[in-house]
mmCIF file of C-alpha atoms and ligand atoms in Angstrom:
data_model
loop_
_atom_site.group_PDB
_atom_site.id
_atom_site.type_symbol
_atom_site.label_atom_id
_atom_site.label_comp_id
_atom_site.label_asym_id
_atom_site.label_seq_id
_atom_site.Cartn_x
_atom_site.Cartn_y
_atom_site.Cartn_z
ATOM 1 C CA MET A 27 -16.908 -10.655 11.659
ATOM 2 C CA GLU A 28 -16.528 -11.244 8.116
ATOM 3 C CA PRO A 29 -13.162 -8.928 7.173
ATOM 4 C CA LEU A 30 -13.386 -6.529 4.651
ATOM 5 C CA ILE A 31 -10.357 -7.229 2.756
ATOM 6 C CA GLU A 32 -8.723 -10.321 3.080
ATOM 7 C CA VAL A 33 -5.208 -10.962 1.308
ATOM 8 C CA LYS A 34 -4.083 -14.687 1.198
ATOM 9 C CA ASN A 35 -0.776 -15.705 0.698
ATOM 10 C CA LEU A 36 -0.480 -12.887 -1.903
ATOM 11 C CA SER A 37 2.556 -13.513 -4.442
ATOM 12 C CA GLN A 38 3.199 -10.675 -7.677
ATOM 13 C CA GLU A 39 6.174 -11.306 -9.904
ATOM 14 C CA PHE A 40 7.591 -9.144 -12.258
ATOM 15 C CA HIS A 41 9.391 -11.303 -15.314
ATOM 16 C CA LEU A 42 11.867 -9.060 -16.806
ATOM 17 C CA THR A 43 11.954 -9.498 -20.565
ATOM 18 C CA LYS A 44 15.565 -9.241 -22.138
ATOM 19 C CA GLY A 45 16.542 -9.464 -25.836
ATOM 20 C CA LEU A 46 16.339 -13.085 -26.515
ATOM 21 C CA LEU A 47 20.663 -13.086 -27.273
ATOM 22 C CA GLN A 48 21.044 -11.213 -23.829
ATOM 23 C CA SER A 49 18.714 -14.290 -21.581
ATOM 24 C CA LEU A 50 20.753 -16.277 -23.562
ATOM 25 C CA ARG A 51 23.993 -18.791 -22.053
ATOM 26 C CA PHE A 52 25.731 -21.154 -21.597
ATOM 27 C CA GLU A 53 25.670 -23.675 -19.620
ATOM 28 C CA LYS A 54 27.377 -27.856 -19.944
ATOM 29 C CA GLY A 55 27.344 -27.159 -23.470
ATOM 30 C CA LYS A 56 23.692 -25.996 -23.997
ATOM 31 C CA LEU A 57 22.410 -23.231 -24.851
ATOM 32 C CA ILE A 58 20.051 -21.616 -21.834
ATOM 33 C CA LYS A 59 17.588 -18.846 -21.649
ATOM 34 C CA GLU A 60 17.404 -17.444 -18.997
ATOM 35 C CA ASP A 61 13.710 -15.859 -17.501
ATOM 36 C CA LYS A 62 14.930 -13.222 -14.400
ATOM 37 C CA VAL A 63 11.791 -12.705 -12.380
ATOM 38 C CA VAL A 64 11.536 -10.075 -9.973
ATOM 39 C CA HIS A 65 9.904 -11.516 -6.984
ATOM 40 C CA ALA A 66 8.439 -8.369 -5.617
ATOM 41 C CA VAL A 67 5.100 -9.985 -3.335
ATOM 42 C CA ASN A 68 5.933 -13.012 -1.585
ATOM 43 C CA SER A 69 2.788 -15.012 -0.346
ATOM 44 C CA VAL A 70 1.601 -12.368 1.958
ATOM 45 C CA ASN A 71 -1.340 -12.926 4.507
ATOM 46 C CA PHE A 72 -3.446 -10.133 6.551
ATOM 47 C CA GLN A 73 -7.373 -8.840 7.089
ATOM 48 C CA ILE A 74 -8.899 -5.282 7.771
ATOM 49 C CA GLN A 75 -11.779 -5.082 9.072
ATOM 50 C CA LYS A 76 -14.464 -2.144 8.227
ATOM 51 C CA GLY A 77 -13.942 0.909 9.681
ATOM 52 C CA GLU A 78 -9.599 0.185 10.501
ATOM 53 C CA VAL A 79 -6.353 2.036 9.077
ATOM 54 C CA PHE A 80 -3.553 -0.618 8.471
ATOM 55 C CA SER A 81 -0.562 0.062 7.363
ATOM 56 C CA LEU A 82 2.361 -1.861 5.360
ATOM 57 C CA VAL A 83 6.029 -0.543 6.384
ATOM 58 C CA GLY A 84 9.229 -1.016 5.513
ATOM 59 C CA GLU A 85 12.476 0.499 3.126
ATOM 60 C CA SER A 86 12.234 1.431 -0.158
ATOM 61 C CA GLY A 87 11.496 -1.352 -2.777
ATOM 62 C CA CYS A 88 10.167 -4.351 -0.448
ATOM 63 C CA GLY A 89 6.818 -4.809 -1.993
ATOM 64 C CA LYS A 90 4.103 -2.136 -0.238
ATOM 65 C CA SER A 91 3.595 -0.433 -3.350
ATOM 66 C CA THR A 92 2.597 -3.806 -4.875
ATOM 67 C CA THR A 93 0.474 -5.106 -2.716
ATOM 68 C CA ALA A 94 -1.007 -2.424 -2.650
ATOM 69 C CA ARG A 95 -1.747 -2.082 -6.759
ATOM 70 C CA THR A 96 -2.567 -6.276 -6.974
ATOM 71 C CA ILE A 97 -4.540 -5.961 -3.844
ATOM 72 C CA ILE A 98 -7.100 -2.673 -6.567
ATOM 73 C CA ARG A 99 -5.977 -4.565 -9.126
ATOM 74 C CA LEU A 100 -4.184 -2.370 -10.492
ATOM 75 C CA LEU A 101 -2.040 -5.796 -10.807
ATOM 76 C CA GLU A 102 -3.684 -9.434 -11.171
ATOM 77 C CA PRO A 103 -1.768 -11.658 -8.864
ATOM 78 C CA THR A 104 0.656 -14.303 -9.870
ATOM 79 C CA GLY A 105 -0.234 -16.378 -6.593
ATOM 80 C CA GLY A 106 -2.723 -16.551 -3.818
ATOM 81 C CA GLN A 107 -5.599 -14.438 -3.356
ATOM 82 C CA VAL A 108 -7.680 -11.222 -2.258
ATOM 83 C CA LEU A 109 -10.848 -11.705 -1.271
ATOM 84 C CA TYR A 110 -13.051 -8.454 -0.970
ATOM 85 C CA LYS A 111 -16.119 -8.985 1.889
ATOM 86 C CA GLY A 112 -15.388 -13.365 1.111
ATOM 87 C CA LYS A 113 -15.709 -12.651 -2.945
ATOM 88 C CA ASP A 114 -12.306 -13.657 -4.019
ATOM 89 C CA ILE A 115 -11.471 -10.818 -6.653
ATOM 90 C CA SER A 116 -7.819 -12.156 -8.115
ATOM 91 C CA HIS A 117 -8.915 -12.832 -11.501
ATOM 92 C CA LEU A 118 -12.320 -10.919 -11.896
ATOM 93 C CA SER A 119 -12.439 -10.143 -15.757
ATOM 94 C CA ALA A 120 -12.789 -6.050 -16.311
ATOM 95 C CA LYS A 121 -16.166 -6.112 -16.433
ATOM 96 C CA GLU A 122 -16.393 -8.039 -13.368
ATOM 97 C CA LEU A 123 -14.190 -5.893 -11.597
ATOM 98 C CA LEU A 124 -16.523 -2.681 -12.483
ATOM 99 C CA PRO A 125 -18.423 -2.494 -8.737
ATOM 100 C CA TYR A 126 -15.255 -3.115 -7.064
ATOM 101 C CA ARG A 127 -13.418 -0.223 -8.523
ATOM 102 C CA LYS A 128 -16.363 1.926 -7.556
ATOM 103 C CA SER A 129 -15.477 0.284 -3.975
ATOM 104 C CA MET A 130 -12.093 0.476 -3.953
ATOM 105 C CA GLN A 131 -9.941 3.894 -4.167
ATOM 106 C CA MET A 132 -6.437 5.198 -4.162
ATOM 107 C CA ILE A 133 -4.717 8.082 -3.393
ATOM 108 C CA PHE A 134 -1.641 8.577 -4.913
ATOM 109 C CA GLN A 135 1.509 9.857 -3.414
ATOM 110 C CA ASP A 136 2.229 12.478 -6.419
ATOM 111 C CA PRO A 137 -1.368 14.218 -6.648
ATOM 112 C CA TYR A 138 0.220 15.877 -9.822
ATOM 113 C CA ALA A 139 0.430 13.114 -11.653
ATOM 114 C CA SER A 140 -2.626 11.242 -11.170
ATOM 115 C CA LEU A 141 -5.031 14.462 -12.552
ATOM 116 C CA ASN A 142 -5.556 14.753 -15.921
ATOM 117 C CA PRO A 143 -3.740 17.781 -16.483
ATOM 118 C CA ARG A 144 -6.737 18.674 -18.938
ATOM 119 C CA GLN A 145 -9.314 18.002 -16.870
ATOM 120 C CA ARG A 146 -11.169 21.067 -15.155
ATOM 121 C CA VAL A 147 -11.564 19.892 -11.686
ATOM 122 C CA GLU A 148 -15.299 19.531 -11.661
ATOM 123 C CA GLU A 149 -14.358 17.196 -14.704
ATOM 124 C CA ILE A 150 -12.376 15.623 -12.773
ATOM 125 C CA ILE A 151 -14.534 14.375 -10.141
ATOM 126 C CA MET A 152 -18.193 14.114 -12.183
ATOM 127 C CA GLU A 153 -16.253 11.777 -14.325
ATOM 128 C CA PRO A 154 -16.071 8.749 -12.312
ATOM 129 C CA LEU A 155 -19.766 9.591 -10.965
ATOM 130 C CA LEU A 156 -21.330 9.737 -14.345
ATOM 131 C CA PHE A 157 -19.639 7.103 -14.587
ATOM 132 C CA HIS A 158 -20.465 4.268 -12.413
ATOM 133 C CA GLY A 159 -24.379 5.781 -12.651
ATOM 134 C CA ILE A 160 -24.122 7.695 -9.234
ATOM 135 C CA ALA A 161 -25.577 10.303 -10.986
ATOM 136 C CA LYS A 162 -27.994 10.148 -12.949
ATOM 137 C CA THR A 163 -27.745 13.537 -14.694
ATOM 138 C CA ARG A 164 -24.618 16.295 -15.460
ATOM 139 C CA SER A 165 -26.648 18.709 -12.535
ATOM 140 C CA GLU A 166 -26.620 16.110 -10.492
ATOM 141 C CA ALA A 167 -22.562 15.247 -10.557
ATOM 142 C CA ARG A 168 -22.450 18.880 -10.693
ATOM 143 C CA GLU A 169 -24.051 19.474 -7.291
ATOM 144 C CA ARG A 170 -22.280 16.185 -5.607
ATOM 145 C CA CYS A 171 -19.039 16.934 -6.962
ATOM 146 C CA MET A 172 -19.666 21.244 -4.999
ATOM 147 C CA ASP A 173 -20.740 19.215 -1.724
ATOM 148 C CA ILE A 174 -17.508 16.645 -2.220
ATOM 149 C CA LEU A 175 -14.978 19.895 -2.596
ATOM 150 C CA LYS A 176 -16.698 21.863 0.323
ATOM 151 C CA ARG A 177 -16.321 19.002 2.648
ATOM 152 C CA VAL A 178 -12.181 18.549 1.014
ATOM 153 C CA GLY A 179 -11.534 22.224 2.052
ATOM 154 C CA ILE A 180 -12.108 23.622 -2.026
ATOM 155 C CA ARG A 181 -14.070 26.201 -2.551
ATOM 156 C CA PRO A 182 -16.442 25.336 -5.035
ATOM 157 C CA GLU A 183 -15.168 28.690 -7.058
ATOM 158 C CA GLN A 184 -12.700 27.114 -7.785
ATOM 159 C CA ALA A 185 -13.981 24.079 -9.355
ATOM 160 C CA GLY A 186 -13.434 25.508 -12.424
ATOM 161 C CA ARG A 187 -9.433 25.300 -12.936
ATOM 162 C CA TYR A 188 -7.216 22.870 -13.978
ATOM 163 C CA PRO A 189 -4.893 20.652 -11.298
ATOM 164 C CA HIS A 190 -1.847 23.150 -12.026
ATOM 165 C CA GLN A 191 -3.901 25.942 -10.579
ATOM 166 C CA PHE A 192 -3.873 25.059 -7.014
ATOM 167 C CA SER A 193 -0.766 24.038 -4.851
ATOM 168 C CA GLY A 194 0.242 20.325 -3.837
ATOM 169 C CA GLY A 195 -1.604 20.340 -0.878
ATOM 170 C CA GLN A 196 -4.868 21.431 -2.730
ATOM 171 C CA ARG A 197 -4.193 19.412 -5.643
ATOM 172 C CA GLN A 198 -3.845 16.561 -3.124
ATOM 173 C CA ARG A 199 -7.283 16.841 -1.755
ATOM 174 C CA ILE A 200 -9.089 16.869 -4.946
ATOM 175 C CA GLY A 201 -6.900 13.990 -4.795
ATOM 176 C CA ILE A 202 -8.893 12.475 -2.115
ATOM 177 C CA ALA A 203 -12.389 14.324 -3.482
ATOM 178 C CA ARG A 204 -12.079 11.983 -6.352
ATOM 179 C CA ALA A 205 -11.227 8.834 -4.555
ATOM 180 C CA LEU A 206 -14.520 10.112 -1.914
ATOM 181 C CA ALA A 207 -16.865 10.694 -5.414
ATOM 182 C CA VAL A 208 -17.421 7.751 -5.495
ATOM 183 C CA ASN A 209 -18.749 6.034 -2.047
ATOM 184 C CA PRO A 210 -15.876 4.086 -1.527
ATOM 185 C CA GLU A 211 -15.999 1.582 1.892
ATOM 186 C CA PHE A 212 -11.908 0.872 0.882
ATOM 187 C CA ILE A 213 -9.398 3.624 0.223
ATOM 188 C CA ILE A 214 -5.730 2.698 -0.304
ATOM 189 C CA ALA A 215 -3.467 5.444 0.457
ATOM 190 C CA ASP A 216 0.389 5.326 -1.188
ATOM 191 C CA GLU A 217 2.031 7.186 0.590
ATOM 192 C CA PRO A 218 0.114 9.920 0.205
ATOM 193 C CA VAL A 219 1.379 13.084 1.617
ATOM 194 C CA SER A 220 5.518 12.419 1.354
ATOM 195 C CA ALA A 221 4.870 14.829 -1.738
ATOM 196 C CA LEU A 222 3.845 17.604 0.109
ATOM 197 C CA ASP A 223 4.751 20.240 2.231
ATOM 198 C CA VAL A 224 6.024 19.417 5.750
ATOM 199 C CA SER A 225 3.655 21.686 7.128
ATOM 200 C CA ILE A 226 0.587 20.891 5.099
ATOM 201 C CA GLN A 227 1.390 17.060 6.196
ATOM 202 C CA ALA A 228 -0.654 17.426 9.082
ATOM 203 C CA GLN A 229 -3.734 19.263 7.215
ATOM 204 C CA ILE A 230 -3.594 16.280 4.802
ATOM 205 C CA LEU A 231 -3.354 13.181 7.448
ATOM 206 C CA ASN A 232 -6.138 15.351 9.491
ATOM 207 C CA LEU A 233 -8.195 15.096 6.313
ATOM 208 C CA LEU A 234 -8.128 11.789 6.103
ATOM 209 C CA MET A 235 -9.020 10.699 9.459
ATOM 210 C CA ASP A 236 -11.670 12.637 10.003
ATOM 211 C CA LEU A 237 -13.194 11.284 6.495
ATOM 212 C CA LYS A 238 -12.493 7.801 8.225
ATOM 213 C CA ASP A 239 -14.760 8.725 10.867
ATOM 214 C CA GLU A 240 -17.364 10.606 8.936
ATOM 215 C CA PHE A 241 -17.833 7.702 6.759
ATOM 216 C CA ASN A 242 -16.402 4.400 8.400
ATOM 217 C CA PHE A 243 -14.354 3.639 5.807
ATOM 218 C CA SER A 244 -10.656 1.217 6.054
ATOM 219 C CA TYR A 245 -7.646 1.891 4.880
ATOM 220 C CA LEU A 246 -4.678 0.238 3.295
ATOM 221 C CA PHE A 247 -2.361 2.947 4.222
ATOM 222 C CA ILE A 248 1.624 3.220 2.941
ATOM 223 C CA ALA A 249 4.187 5.964 4.698
ATOM 224 C CA HIS A 250 7.226 6.279 5.361
ATOM 225 C CA ASP A 251 7.442 8.141 7.998
ATOM 226 C CA LEU A 252 7.374 5.673 11.071
ATOM 227 C CA SER A 253 5.811 8.414 13.703
ATOM 228 C CA VAL A 254 3.209 8.827 11.484
ATOM 229 C CA VAL A 255 2.529 5.698 10.998
ATOM 230 C CA ARG A 256 2.068 5.260 14.495
ATOM 231 C CA HIS A 257 0.059 8.263 14.939
ATOM 232 C CA ILE A 258 -2.804 6.279 12.527
ATOM 233 C CA SER A 259 -2.498 3.376 12.250
ATOM 234 C CA ASP A 260 -4.763 0.464 14.150
ATOM 235 C CA ARG A 261 -2.885 -2.490 13.171
ATOM 236 C CA LEU A 262 0.502 -2.380 10.752
ATOM 237 C CA GLY A 263 2.154 -4.911 8.819
ATOM 238 C CA VAL A 264 6.215 -4.533 8.814
ATOM 239 C CA MET A 265 7.730 -6.078 5.261
ATOM 240 C CA TYR A 266 11.061 -7.777 4.333
ATOM 241 C CA LEU A 267 11.277 -8.700 0.418
ATOM 242 C CA GLY A 268 7.773 -8.595 -0.154
ATOM 243 C CA SER A 269 6.762 -10.842 2.833
ATOM 244 C CA ILE A 270 5.088 -10.049 5.933
ATOM 245 C CA VAL A 271 7.960 -10.632 8.430
ATOM 246 C CA GLU A 272 5.779 -9.186 11.935
ATOM 247 C CA LEU A 273 1.859 -7.790 12.128
ATOM 248 C CA GLY A 274 0.226 -6.989 14.888
ATOM 249 C CA ASP A 275 -1.879 -4.069 16.390
ATOM 250 C CA LYS A 276 0.113 -0.795 16.631
ATOM 251 C CA HIS A 277 0.706 -1.189 20.894
ATOM 252 C CA ALA A 278 1.840 -4.349 20.419
ATOM 253 C CA LEU A 279 4.566 -4.149 17.354
ATOM 254 C CA PHE A 280 5.565 -0.030 18.987
ATOM 255 C CA GLY A 281 5.631 -1.555 22.138
ATOM 256 C CA ASN A 282 7.269 -4.802 21.536
ATOM 257 C CA PRO A 283 8.830 -4.983 18.701
ATOM 258 C CA VAL A 284 10.616 -9.067 18.434
ATOM 259 C CA HIS A 285 11.431 -9.710 14.530
ATOM 260 C CA PRO A 286 14.985 -8.617 14.831
ATOM 261 C CA TYR A 287 14.334 -6.804 11.396
ATOM 262 C CA THR A 288 11.794 -4.804 13.186
ATOM 263 C CA LYS A 289 14.096 -3.710 15.591
ATOM 264 C CA VAL A 290 16.462 -2.076 13.368
ATOM 265 C CA LEU A 291 13.715 -0.672 10.906
ATOM 266 C CA PHE A 292 12.354 1.113 14.691
ATOM 267 C CA SER A 293 16.207 1.341 15.603
ATOM 268 C CA ALA A 294 16.584 3.832 12.388
ATOM 269 C CA VAL A 295 13.807 6.421 13.585
ATOM 270 C CA PRO A 296 15.439 9.047 14.638
ATOM 271 C CA THR A 297 13.748 9.755 18.695
ATOM 272 C CA VAL A 298 14.063 13.511 20.063
ATOM 273 C CA GLY A 299 13.280 13.770 23.809
ATOM 274 C CA GLU A 300 12.087 10.407 24.191
ATOM 275 C CA LYS A 301 13.613 7.218 24.907
ATOM 276 C CA PRO A 302 14.460 4.886 21.812
ATOM 277 C CA LEU A 303 11.770 2.174 20.460
ATOM 278 C CA VAL A 304 13.903 -0.202 20.610
ATOM 279 C CA GLU A 305 17.850 -1.188 21.960
ATOM 280 C CA SER A 306 19.708 -0.227 18.615
ATOM 281 C CA ILE A 307 20.449 -3.002 16.198
ATOM 282 C CA GLU A 308 21.424 -3.012 12.897
ATOM 283 C CA ALA A 309 21.583 -4.942 9.923
ATOM 284 C CA GLN A 310 24.830 -6.161 8.125
ATOM 285 C CA GLY A 311 25.003 -5.970 4.558
ATOM 286 C CA GLU A 312 22.825 -4.498 1.731
ATOM 287 C CA ILE A 313 18.976 -5.919 1.424
ATOM 288 C CA PRO A 314 19.444 -9.085 -1.501
ATOM 289 C CA SER A 315 18.154 -8.751 -4.603
ATOM 290 C CA PRO A 316 14.376 -9.503 -5.268
ATOM 291 C CA VAL A 317 14.995 -11.524 -8.295
ATOM 292 C CA ASN A 318 17.169 -13.632 -5.865
ATOM 293 C CA LEU A 319 15.706 -14.339 -2.779
ATOM 294 C CA PRO A 320 17.688 -16.012 0.356
ATOM 295 C CA LYS A 321 17.388 -19.169 1.020
ATOM 296 C CA GLY A 322 15.486 -20.112 4.371
ATOM 297 C CA CYS A 323 14.167 -16.124 6.576
ATOM 298 C CA TYR A 324 15.008 -14.006 4.042
ATOM 299 C CA PHE A 325 16.066 -11.527 6.733
ATOM 300 C CA SER A 326 18.636 -14.277 7.469
ATOM 301 C CA ASP A 327 22.431 -13.008 5.805
ATOM 302 C CA ARG A 328 21.798 -10.107 7.854
ATOM 303 C CA CYS A 329 20.452 -10.719 10.675
ATOM 304 C CA PRO A 330 22.955 -10.428 13.393
ATOM 305 C CA TYR A 331 21.889 -14.132 14.967
ATOM 306 C CA ALA A 332 20.545 -16.413 12.732
ATOM 307 C CA THR A 333 21.300 -20.012 12.445
ATOM 308 C CA GLU A 334 22.192 -22.376 10.720
ATOM 309 C CA LYS A 335 18.482 -23.181 10.644
ATOM 310 C CA CYS A 336 17.216 -20.045 9.535
ATOM 311 C CA ARG A 337 19.336 -20.191 6.214
ATOM 312 C CA ARG A 338 17.422 -23.180 5.858
ATOM 313 C CA GLU A 339 14.135 -22.950 6.113
ATOM 314 C CA LYS A 340 12.163 -20.087 5.394
ATOM 315 C CA PRO A 341 9.959 -19.092 9.402
ATOM 316 C CA VAL A 342 6.109 -18.209 8.952
ATOM 317 C CA LEU A 343 4.279 -15.939 11.034
ATOM 318 C CA LYS A 344 3.325 -17.354 14.462
ATOM 319 C CA GLU A 345 1.526 -15.693 17.270
ATOM 320 C CA ILE A 346 3.407 -14.309 19.871
ATOM 321 C CA GLU A 347 0.827 -12.905 21.902
ATOM 322 C CA PRO A 348 -3.393 -11.986 20.841
ATOM 323 C CA GLY A 349 -3.015 -10.635 17.269
ATOM 324 C CA HIS A 350 0.533 -9.945 17.177
ATOM 325 C CA LEU A 351 2.177 -12.262 14.770
ATOM 326 C CA ALA A 352 6.649 -12.669 13.396
ATOM 327 C CA ALA A 353 7.904 -14.721 11.868
ATOM 328 C CA CYS A 354 11.098 -15.897 13.331
ATOM 329 C CA HIS A 355 12.936 -18.979 14.696
ATOM 330 C CA MET A 356 13.837 -17.753 17.172
ATOM 331 C CA LEU A 357 10.913 -16.415 18.935
HETATM 332 N N1 LIG B 425 6.537 -3.208 -13.472
HETATM 333 C C1 LIG B 425 7.369 -3.450 -12.524
HETATM 334 N N2 LIG B 425 8.679 -4.462 -12.933
HETATM 335 C C2 LIG B 425 9.178 -5.424 -12.279
HETATM 336 N N3 LIG B 425 10.066 -4.825 -11.333
HETATM 337 C C3 LIG B 425 8.799 -4.214 -10.661
HETATM 338 C C4 LIG B 425 8.292 -2.729 -11.374
HETATM 339 N N4 LIG B 425 7.412 -3.030 -9.702
HETATM 340 C C5 LIG B 425 8.139 -3.104 -9.232
HETATM 341 N N5 LIG B 425 8.748 -3.559 -8.867
HETATM 342 C C6 LIG B 425 10.146 -4.340 -8.217
HETATM 343 O O1 LIG B 425 9.716 -4.439 -7.214
HETATM 344 C C7 LIG B 425 10.268 -4.593 -6.019
HETATM 345 C C8 LIG B 425 8.977 -3.176 -5.131
HETATM 346 O O2 LIG B 425 8.717 -2.581 -5.630
HETATM 347 P P1 LIG B 425 7.794 -1.490 -4.303
HETATM 348 O O3 LIG B 425 8.338 -0.371 -5.443
HETATM 349 O O4 LIG B 425 6.082 -2.599 -4.286
HETATM 350 O O5 LIG B 425 7.966 -1.379 -3.375
HETATM 351 P P2 LIG B 425 7.642 0.016 -2.345
HETATM 352 O O6 LIG B 425 7.376 -1.274 -1.108
HETATM 353 O O7 LIG B 425 6.348 0.440 -2.860
HETATM 354 O O8 LIG B 425 8.822 0.396 -2.482
HETATM 355 P P3 LIG B 425 8.821 2.485 -2.193
HETATM 356 O O9 LIG B 425 8.950 2.692 -0.982
HETATM 357 O O10 LIG B 425 10.576 2.855 -2.674
HETATM 358 O O11 LIG B 425 8.112 3.263 -3.069
HETATM 359 C C9 LIG B 425 11.346 -3.662 -6.781
HETATM 360 O O12 LIG B 425 11.984 -4.103 -6.292
HETATM 361 C C10 LIG B 425 10.630 -2.744 -7.778
HETATM 362 O O13 LIG B 425 11.994 -3.108 -8.368
HETATM 363 MG MG1 LIG B 426 6.141 2.575 -3.086
#
């Protein structure tokens, strides 16, 4: 089956522009202009099928949000491709992207920052409906807006209010309603509950999962909380320094994590009364900067098992068992 989303060798770099004087340095008697580049995403490959929940996990700064923002074309990739139902959308113009803007929606971590504080909720939801021509008239848009609000648990009589008049959880419901309004097929949820009260998180996650079942859309889900990821994902990818080090079905990954970094990440999860996910492994030192990527395997200078080969050659993802891939020379 053709995947809904296919990410091929996707890379994203940011050039850190400094003043001309700060970026000049002498080397062997010559003046050299130095350009610092953040290698945020490095040749990432994965696919998301229709109706599937695919999650990205990894420590802060490993490139999860940048990958998401590049897939949804908030950023143009600096390398590789994003295919949507087989069509390469990596370098489409704003106009060519319009139909995809409707099909791909994003739910943000901070619903307050992503909702226009000066718009009433009904305007927030009706605007994309009218813009994309999903509703032909304002009354049609209003009717659809009210249906969607009801579906996400907001009462229609609250539609005339402004975002600040709602609680955090309700605001996230409004953010979800806005995404839902345009009939998307693919939703990126980047830390959708981490800004919310713990007591509210489960309600919002349940809402997201119910909507998926009802509308059969696919999710790219990003969360710090591995127990949440374990609960809601079908498959996941583990990222380290902008690369995927392990990828597979959640049962395979949580049941049998094989990459040393995955083990480090998973062994940091506190387990209450349960058997720990993996034997405890600790990484040495700090995560290197994505400005100066290590040679060879990006994890090599922190990995307790690294050999000479690991420091020389970057391992590629290979199949460990059907559908379970890892990038490690030791496997
Ligand atoms: N616009 C930008 N300009 C320069 N560097 C950036 C930019 N956006 C992200 N980065 C850098 O790219 C790397 C990846 O960042 P990203 O936000 O994708 O990580 P993340 O995995 O989402 O982290 P978190 O879990 O904290 O949200 C980081 O080193 C970050 O500092
Ligand atoms: Mg992020």
